[in-house]
Short mmCIF file of C-alpha atoms and ligand atoms in Angstrom, two decimals:
data_model
loop_
_atom_site.label_atom_id
_atom_site.label_comp_id
_atom_site.label_asym_id
_atom_site.label_seq_id
_atom_site.Cartn_x
_atom_site.Cartn_y
_atom_site.Cartn_z
CA MET K 1 0.00 0.00 0.00
CA ARG K 2 2.96 2.26 0.62
CA ASP K 3 3.59 2.26 -3.15
CA LEU K 4 0.34 4.15 -3.64
CA SER K 5 0.27 7.93 -3.38
CA ARG K 6 -2.96 9.86 -3.09
CA GLU K 7 -2.69 10.96 -6.74
CA LEU K 8 -2.12 7.44 -8.01
CA THR K 9 -4.95 6.07 -5.86
CA GLU K 10 -7.33 8.69 -7.24
CA GLN K 11 -6.17 7.92 -10.79
CA LEU K 12 -6.80 4.19 -10.27
CA LEU K 13 -10.24 4.85 -8.84
CA ARG K 14 -11.12 7.05 -11.83
CA GLY K 15 -9.97 4.21 -14.09
CA ALA K 16 -12.21 1.83 -12.17
CA GLU K 17 -15.20 4.11 -12.71
CA LYS K 18 -14.52 4.06 -16.44
CA PHE K 19 -14.22 0.25 -16.44
CA GLN K 20 -17.37 -0.18 -14.37
CA LYS K 21 -19.37 0.94 -17.42
CA HIS K 22 -17.41 -1.44 -19.65
CA CYS K 23 -18.10 -4.32 -17.26
CA THR K 24 -21.83 -3.86 -17.64
CA SER K 25 -21.74 -3.67 -21.44
CA LEU K 26 -19.28 -6.57 -21.79
CA ASP K 27 -21.48 -8.67 -19.59
CA ILE K 28 -24.52 -7.96 -21.77
CA ALA K 29 -22.50 -8.67 -24.93
CA ARG K 30 -21.45 -12.06 -23.55
CA LYS K 31 -24.97 -12.93 -22.59
CA GLU K 32 -26.27 -12.01 -26.02
CA ARG K 33 -23.27 -13.66 -27.73
CA ARG K 34 -22.37 -10.37 -29.36
CA ARG K 35 -18.91 -8.99 -30.08
CA PRO K 36 -16.89 -7.36 -28.66
CA TRP K 37 -17.21 -9.25 -25.40
CA ARG K 38 -13.77 -8.17 -24.26
CA LEU K 39 -11.61 -5.08 -24.67
CA ASP K 40 -8.36 -5.02 -26.58
CA ILE K 41 -6.19 -3.25 -24.01
CA LEU K 42 -4.13 -6.23 -22.79
CA ARG K 43 -4.39 -8.49 -25.81
CA GLU K 44 -1.64 -11.14 -25.83
CA ILE K 45 -0.75 -10.41 -22.23
CA THR K 46 -0.55 -13.26 -19.75
CA GLY K 47 -0.73 -12.88 -16.02
CA VAL K 48 0.29 -15.54 -13.53
CA HIS K 49 -1.64 -16.28 -10.37
CA MET K 50 0.50 -17.70 -7.60
CA PHE K 51 -1.85 -18.24 -4.70
CA SER K 52 -0.85 -20.55 -1.90
CA GLU K 53 -3.58 -19.33 0.44
CA HIS K 54 -7.22 -19.87 -0.50
CA SER K 55 -9.14 -17.17 -2.31
CA THR K 56 -12.58 -16.59 -3.79
CA ARG K 57 -12.88 -12.90 -4.64
CA THR K 58 -9.33 -11.76 -5.29
CA LYS K 59 -8.55 -14.62 -7.65
CA THR K 60 -11.86 -14.65 -9.51
CA SER K 61 -12.00 -10.90 -9.96
CA PHE K 62 -8.41 -10.66 -11.21
CA GLN K 63 -9.16 -13.44 -13.66
CA LEU K 64 -12.30 -11.72 -14.97
CA ALA K 65 -10.56 -8.33 -14.99
CA MET K 66 -7.78 -9.72 -17.19
CA GLU K 67 -10.29 -11.45 -19.46
CA ASN K 68 -12.31 -8.24 -19.83
CA LEU K 69 -9.13 -6.45 -20.88
CA GLY K 70 -8.38 -9.07 -23.54
CA GLY K 71 -5.57 -10.92 -21.74
CA SER K 72 -5.42 -14.20 -19.88
CA ILE K 73 -4.25 -15.58 -16.56
CA ILE K 74 -2.59 -18.90 -15.84
CA ASN K 75 -2.91 -20.47 -12.43
CA PHE K 76 0.23 -21.70 -10.81
CA GLU K 77 -0.03 -23.53 -7.52
CA LEU K 78 3.20 -23.17 -5.58
CA ALA K 79 2.15 -25.84 -3.10
CA THR K 80 1.74 -28.53 -5.77
CA SER K 81 4.67 -27.39 -7.91
CA SER K 82 8.22 -28.74 -7.91
CA ARG K 83 8.90 -26.44 -4.97
CA SER K 84 7.93 -29.56 -3.02
CA LYS K 85 10.93 -31.29 -4.66
CA LYS K 86 13.17 -28.60 -3.20
CA GLU K 87 13.37 -26.43 -6.29
CA SER K 88 14.38 -22.90 -5.30
CA LEU K 89 11.90 -20.06 -5.56
CA ARG K 90 14.27 -18.26 -7.94
CA HIS K 91 14.40 -21.22 -10.35
CA THR K 92 10.64 -21.62 -10.13
CA ILE K 93 9.94 -18.01 -11.08
CA GLU K 94 12.63 -18.01 -13.74
CA GLN K 95 11.10 -21.17 -15.23
CA VAL K 96 7.61 -19.77 -15.46
CA LEU K 97 8.93 -16.58 -17.05
CA ASP K 98 11.04 -18.52 -19.58
CA TYR K 99 7.97 -20.13 -21.08
CA SER K 100 6.62 -16.96 -22.60
CA SER K 101 7.60 -13.34 -23.09
CA THR K 102 3.90 -12.52 -22.94
CA ILE K 103 4.00 -13.03 -19.16
CA ARG K 104 3.93 -9.49 -17.88
CA ILE K 105 2.47 -9.66 -14.38
CA PHE K 106 2.38 -11.89 -11.31
CA ILE K 107 -0.35 -11.80 -8.71
CA VAL K 108 0.82 -13.46 -5.53
CA ARG K 109 -0.82 -14.50 -2.28
CA ASP K 110 1.06 -16.34 0.45
CA SER K 111 0.87 -16.70 4.20
CA ASP K 112 4.55 -15.75 4.36
CA GLU K 113 5.26 -12.14 3.47
CA GLU K 114 8.88 -13.09 2.67
CA VAL K 115 7.72 -15.35 -0.18
CA VAL K 116 5.75 -12.48 -1.72
CA ARG K 117 8.72 -10.14 -1.33
CA LYS K 118 11.14 -12.65 -2.88
CA ILE K 119 8.89 -13.37 -5.86
CA GLY K 120 8.79 -9.60 -6.39
CA GLU K 121 12.57 -9.50 -6.34
CA PHE K 122 13.04 -12.38 -8.80
CA ALA K 123 10.35 -11.19 -11.21
CA ALA K 124 11.92 -7.71 -11.18
CA PHE K 125 14.95 -9.14 -13.00
CA ALA K 126 12.65 -9.69 -15.96
CA ASN K 127 10.90 -6.34 -15.41
CA VAL K 128 7.74 -8.15 -14.47
CA PRO K 129 5.80 -6.44 -11.68
CA VAL K 130 4.18 -8.34 -8.83
CA ILE K 131 0.84 -7.45 -7.29
CA ASN K 132 0.44 -8.39 -3.65
CA GLY K 133 -2.80 -10.35 -3.38
CA GLY K 134 -2.40 -10.74 0.39
CA ASP K 135 0.76 -11.52 2.36
CA GLY K 136 -0.18 -13.27 5.58
CA PRO K 137 -1.62 -10.91 8.19
CA ARG K 138 0.35 -7.96 6.80
CA GLU K 139 -1.31 -6.31 3.79
CA HIS K 140 -3.94 -6.62 1.07
CA PRO K 141 -3.60 -3.44 -0.99
CA THR K 142 -5.90 -4.34 -3.89
CA GLN K 143 -8.73 -4.97 -1.40
CA THR K 144 -8.14 -1.47 -0.06
CA LEU K 145 -8.55 -0.03 -3.54
CA VAL K 146 -11.85 -1.90 -3.77
CA ASP K 147 -12.82 -0.57 -0.32
CA LEU K 148 -11.96 3.04 -1.16
CA TYR K 149 -13.81 2.78 -4.46
CA THR K 150 -16.91 1.51 -2.64
CA ILE K 151 -16.75 4.23 0.02
CA LYS K 152 -16.40 6.91 -2.66
CA ARG K 153 -19.32 5.51 -4.60
CA GLU K 154 -21.58 5.17 -1.57
CA LEU K 155 -20.67 8.33 0.36
CA GLY K 156 -19.22 10.56 -2.34
CA ARG K 157 -15.95 11.33 -0.53
CA LEU K 158 -12.78 9.78 0.86
CA GLY K 159 -11.92 12.43 3.45
CA ASP K 160 -13.65 13.65 6.63
CA LEU K 161 -14.89 10.17 7.39
CA ASN K 162 -15.31 8.22 10.57
CA VAL K 163 -14.57 4.59 9.76
CA ALA K 164 -15.08 1.96 12.45
CA ILE K 165 -12.88 -1.08 11.85
CA VAL K 166 -14.45 -3.89 13.82
CA GLY K 167 -13.52 -7.49 14.65
CA ASP K 168 -9.95 -8.69 14.44
CA PRO K 169 -7.92 -5.71 13.20
CA ALA K 170 -4.69 -7.12 14.67
CA HIS K 171 -4.64 -10.06 12.25
CA SER K 172 -6.69 -8.72 9.32
CA ARG K 173 -4.50 -7.65 6.42
CA THR K 174 -7.44 -5.78 4.94
CA ALA K 175 -7.60 -3.64 8.09
CA HIS K 176 -3.86 -2.88 7.99
CA SER K 177 -4.02 -1.79 4.36
CA LEU K 178 -7.23 0.17 4.88
CA LEU K 179 -5.55 2.27 7.58
CA LEU K 180 -2.85 3.22 5.09
CA GLY K 181 -5.43 3.90 2.38
CA LEU K 182 -7.55 6.15 4.60
CA SER K 183 -4.48 8.04 5.78
CA LEU K 184 -3.89 9.26 2.20
CA PHE K 185 -6.92 11.54 2.59
CA ASP K 186 -7.37 14.34 5.11
CA GLY K 187 -9.74 14.55 8.03
CA ASN K 188 -10.29 10.82 8.52
CA LYS K 189 -10.85 9.18 11.87
CA VAL K 190 -10.77 5.46 12.59
CA THR K 191 -12.48 3.81 15.51
CA LEU K 192 -10.86 0.44 16.10
CA VAL K 193 -13.32 -1.87 17.82
CA ALA K 194 -11.87 -5.16 19.08
CA PRO K 195 -11.43 -7.20 22.23
CA PRO K 196 -7.96 -6.92 23.84
CA MET K 197 -6.43 -9.98 22.14
CA LEU K 198 -7.44 -8.77 18.67
CA GLN K 199 -6.84 -5.04 18.92
CA MET K 200 -4.54 -3.27 16.45
CA PRO K 201 -1.13 -2.58 17.98
CA GLU K 202 -0.80 1.16 18.66
CA ALA K 203 2.52 1.18 16.74
CA GLU K 204 0.65 0.51 13.47
CA LEU K 205 -1.00 3.91 13.73
CA LYS K 206 2.10 5.85 14.54
CA GLY K 207 2.84 8.63 12.09
CA LEU K 208 -0.32 8.02 10.04
CA ASN K 209 -2.45 10.95 8.91
CA LEU K 210 -5.41 9.63 10.94
CA GLU K 211 -7.16 10.42 14.15
CA HIS K 212 -7.92 7.25 16.06
CA GLU K 213 -9.75 5.76 18.99
CA MET K 214 -9.58 2.22 20.34
CA THR K 215 -12.35 0.49 22.20
CA ALA K 216 -13.83 -2.94 22.88
CA ASP K 217 -17.39 -1.60 22.79
CA ILE K 218 -19.22 -2.40 19.54
CA ARG K 219 -21.70 0.42 20.21
CA ALA K 220 -18.91 2.91 19.45
CA ALA K 221 -19.11 1.75 15.82
CA LEU K 222 -22.78 2.59 15.36
CA ASP K 223 -22.14 6.29 15.03
CA ALA K 224 -19.62 6.00 12.21
CA ASP K 225 -20.00 6.66 8.48
CA VAL K 226 -18.61 3.24 7.63
CA LEU K 227 -18.66 0.10 9.76
CA TYR K 228 -15.92 -2.09 8.31
CA MET K 229 -16.28 -5.58 9.73
CA ASN K 230 -13.66 -8.32 9.63
CA ARG K 231 -13.98 -11.99 10.47
CA PHE K 232 -11.98 -13.67 13.23
CA GLN K 233 -8.71 -14.71 11.53
CA GLU K 234 -8.34 -18.06 13.28
CA GLU K 235 -5.66 -19.31 10.89
CA ARG K 236 -3.23 -16.73 12.30
CA PHE K 237 -3.07 -18.48 15.69
CA SER K 238 -0.61 -21.33 16.19
CA ASN K 239 -1.43 -21.81 19.86
CA PRO K 240 -4.82 -23.59 20.19
CA GLU K 241 -5.56 -22.20 23.67
CA ALA K 242 -4.92 -18.63 22.57
CA ARG K 243 -7.07 -19.26 19.48
CA GLU K 244 -10.02 -20.47 21.56
CA GLU K 245 -9.68 -17.60 24.03
CA ALA K 246 -9.57 -15.08 21.15
CA ARG K 247 -12.56 -16.75 19.48
CA LEU K 248 -14.58 -16.28 22.67
CA GLN K 249 -13.51 -12.66 22.98
CA PHE K 250 -14.41 -12.02 19.34
CA ARG K 251 -18.09 -12.77 20.01
CA SER K 252 -18.43 -9.52 21.96
CA VAL K 253 -17.91 -7.48 18.78
CA SER K 254 -20.16 -9.44 16.40
CA LEU K 255 -23.05 -7.54 14.84
CA THR K 256 -26.70 -8.24 15.47
CA GLU K 257 -29.68 -7.07 13.45
CA GLU K 258 -30.83 -5.10 16.48
CA LEU K 259 -27.53 -3.22 16.74
CA VAL K 260 -27.61 -2.35 13.04
CA ARG K 261 -31.19 -1.12 13.28
CA SER K 262 -30.19 1.19 16.13
CA ALA K 263 -27.22 2.63 14.19
CA ARG K 264 -26.94 6.15 12.79
CA LYS K 265 -28.97 6.58 9.59
CA GLY K 266 -26.60 6.62 6.66
CA LEU K 267 -24.11 4.21 8.21
CA ILE K 268 -22.89 1.71 5.62
CA ILE K 269 -21.68 -1.78 6.49
CA MET K 270 -18.73 -3.16 4.62
CA HIS K 271 -16.85 -6.44 4.89
CA PRO K 272 -14.07 -7.75 2.61
CA ARG K 273 -15.70 -11.19 2.91
CA PRO K 274 -15.60 -14.14 3.57
CA ILE K 275 -18.21 -13.78 6.32
CA THR K 276 -18.15 -16.70 8.74
CA GLU K 277 -21.28 -18.80 8.45
CA GLY K 278 -23.35 -20.23 11.29
CA PRO K 279 -23.83 -19.23 14.93
CA GLU K 280 -20.37 -17.66 15.16
CA SER K 281 -21.04 -15.31 12.27
CA GLU K 282 -19.84 -11.72 12.71
CA ILE K 283 -22.69 -10.59 10.41
CA PRO K 284 -25.80 -12.76 10.77
CA GLU K 285 -27.54 -13.38 7.45
CA ALA K 286 -30.58 -11.24 8.28
CA ILE K 287 -28.33 -8.16 7.95
CA ASP K 288 -27.61 -9.03 4.29
CA TRP K 289 -31.06 -7.77 3.33
CA LEU K 290 -30.83 -4.40 5.07
CA PRO K 291 -30.28 -1.43 2.72
CA ASN K 292 -27.07 -0.33 4.45
CA ALA K 293 -25.32 -3.68 3.88
CA LYS K 294 -22.90 -2.90 1.05
CA TYR K 295 -20.55 -5.87 1.10
CA ARG K 296 -22.01 -7.55 -1.96
CA ALA K 297 -21.59 -4.44 -4.11
CA GLN K 298 -18.15 -3.98 -2.54
CA ALA K 299 -17.00 -7.43 -3.72
CA LYS K 300 -18.48 -6.82 -7.17
CA ALA K 301 -16.37 -3.69 -7.55
CA GLY K 302 -13.33 -5.98 -7.47
CA VAL K 303 -13.50 -6.49 -11.23
CA PRO K 304 -13.42 -2.85 -12.46
CA VAL K 305 -10.93 -1.84 -9.76
CA ARG K 306 -8.56 -4.65 -10.71
CA MET K 307 -9.01 -3.85 -14.42
CA SER K 308 -7.83 -0.34 -13.66
CA LEU K 309 -4.82 -1.61 -11.71
CA LEU K 310 -3.83 -4.15 -14.39
CA GLU K 311 -4.07 -1.51 -17.11
CA TYR K 312 -1.91 0.86 -15.09
CA MET K 313 0.72 -1.74 -14.24
CA ILE K 314 1.05 -3.20 -17.72
CA ARG K 315 0.25 -0.24 -19.97
CA PRO K 316 0.71 2.79 -17.70
CA THR K 317 0.98 5.38 -20.45
CA GLU K 318 -2.04 4.33 -22.47
C1 LIG X 1 -9.78 -11.28 2.77
C2 LIG X 1 -8.39 -11.83 2.71
O1 LIG X 1 -8.12 -12.85 2.09
O2 LIG X 1 -7.56 -11.15 3.28
N1 LIG X 1 -10.63 -11.50 1.75
C3 LIG X 1 -10.49 -10.94 0.52
O3 LIG X 1 -9.48 -11.06 -0.12
N2 LIG X 1 -11.50 -10.22 0.04
C4 LIG X 1 -10.37 -11.27 4.11
C5 LIG X 1 -10.25 -12.43 5.03
O4 LIG X 1 -9.68 -13.47 4.71
O5 LIG X 1 -10.77 -12.29 6.13
#
């Protein structure tokens, strides 16, 4: 996220707005079997997905974004590759790149931020940029672009906002990146709502252009402009006792329909998804149908936002 200035972020969001219109017309063209059903901007460009953590939205929307732009994406599973036969990461990346000069971008997700950093380093030798699709609990910058795009569309501005980040901010990469994204704009305040074991470390906020407040009381979020919910990131705990203790604590910040109905009018609810299903859900299903639940539209914006980013990274001057 630190690679994104305010100007560049605004430029990417403008690009996404432009592509949003294309997405609708391309979709209709496909349905009616009419041409063109894809744009020509990244024709003959291949992207490589290297995801070793699971993904629904990031992977699918990058794939569709590339397809809409006229390019293609190949899926490369690090876990089932010859990495398991002790091939080095450098040889692996070099090998994939050797197969085709049309490979011009990598999109990487891994639980280990070092792996993402190293892939970036090796691909840079071939002048191939790497997009971080999520590096462990650290960052998820493309989700933040989607989040900012959604906020702008719903509320008309990206500054002078009160954004409540609720749930497990300590371990949510989307929360870490969102803090950086919001700090690019002036007048923003974040209210971090989490039980003690899951609260954002104060050091993460140091030096950021953000006012902040920390609390364990979910009611503090009901007054905000945006309530940004995160699920409990249980996979980030190696100690089972700590995991169970944190899971119990997490329940105190889950939403209920009643809480949402008592919130400030105009509050929007966002969530990067996945939302946990069942009795431990942080957003019970009944909330999905309320008009201020925006997480479905938020996820849908992933395609135009990622189209804008791919265009910028592969053809920045066009
Ligand atoms: C998130 C992720 O993978 O970081 N989802 C996403 O990409 N939209 C959120 C999560 O896993 O909680």
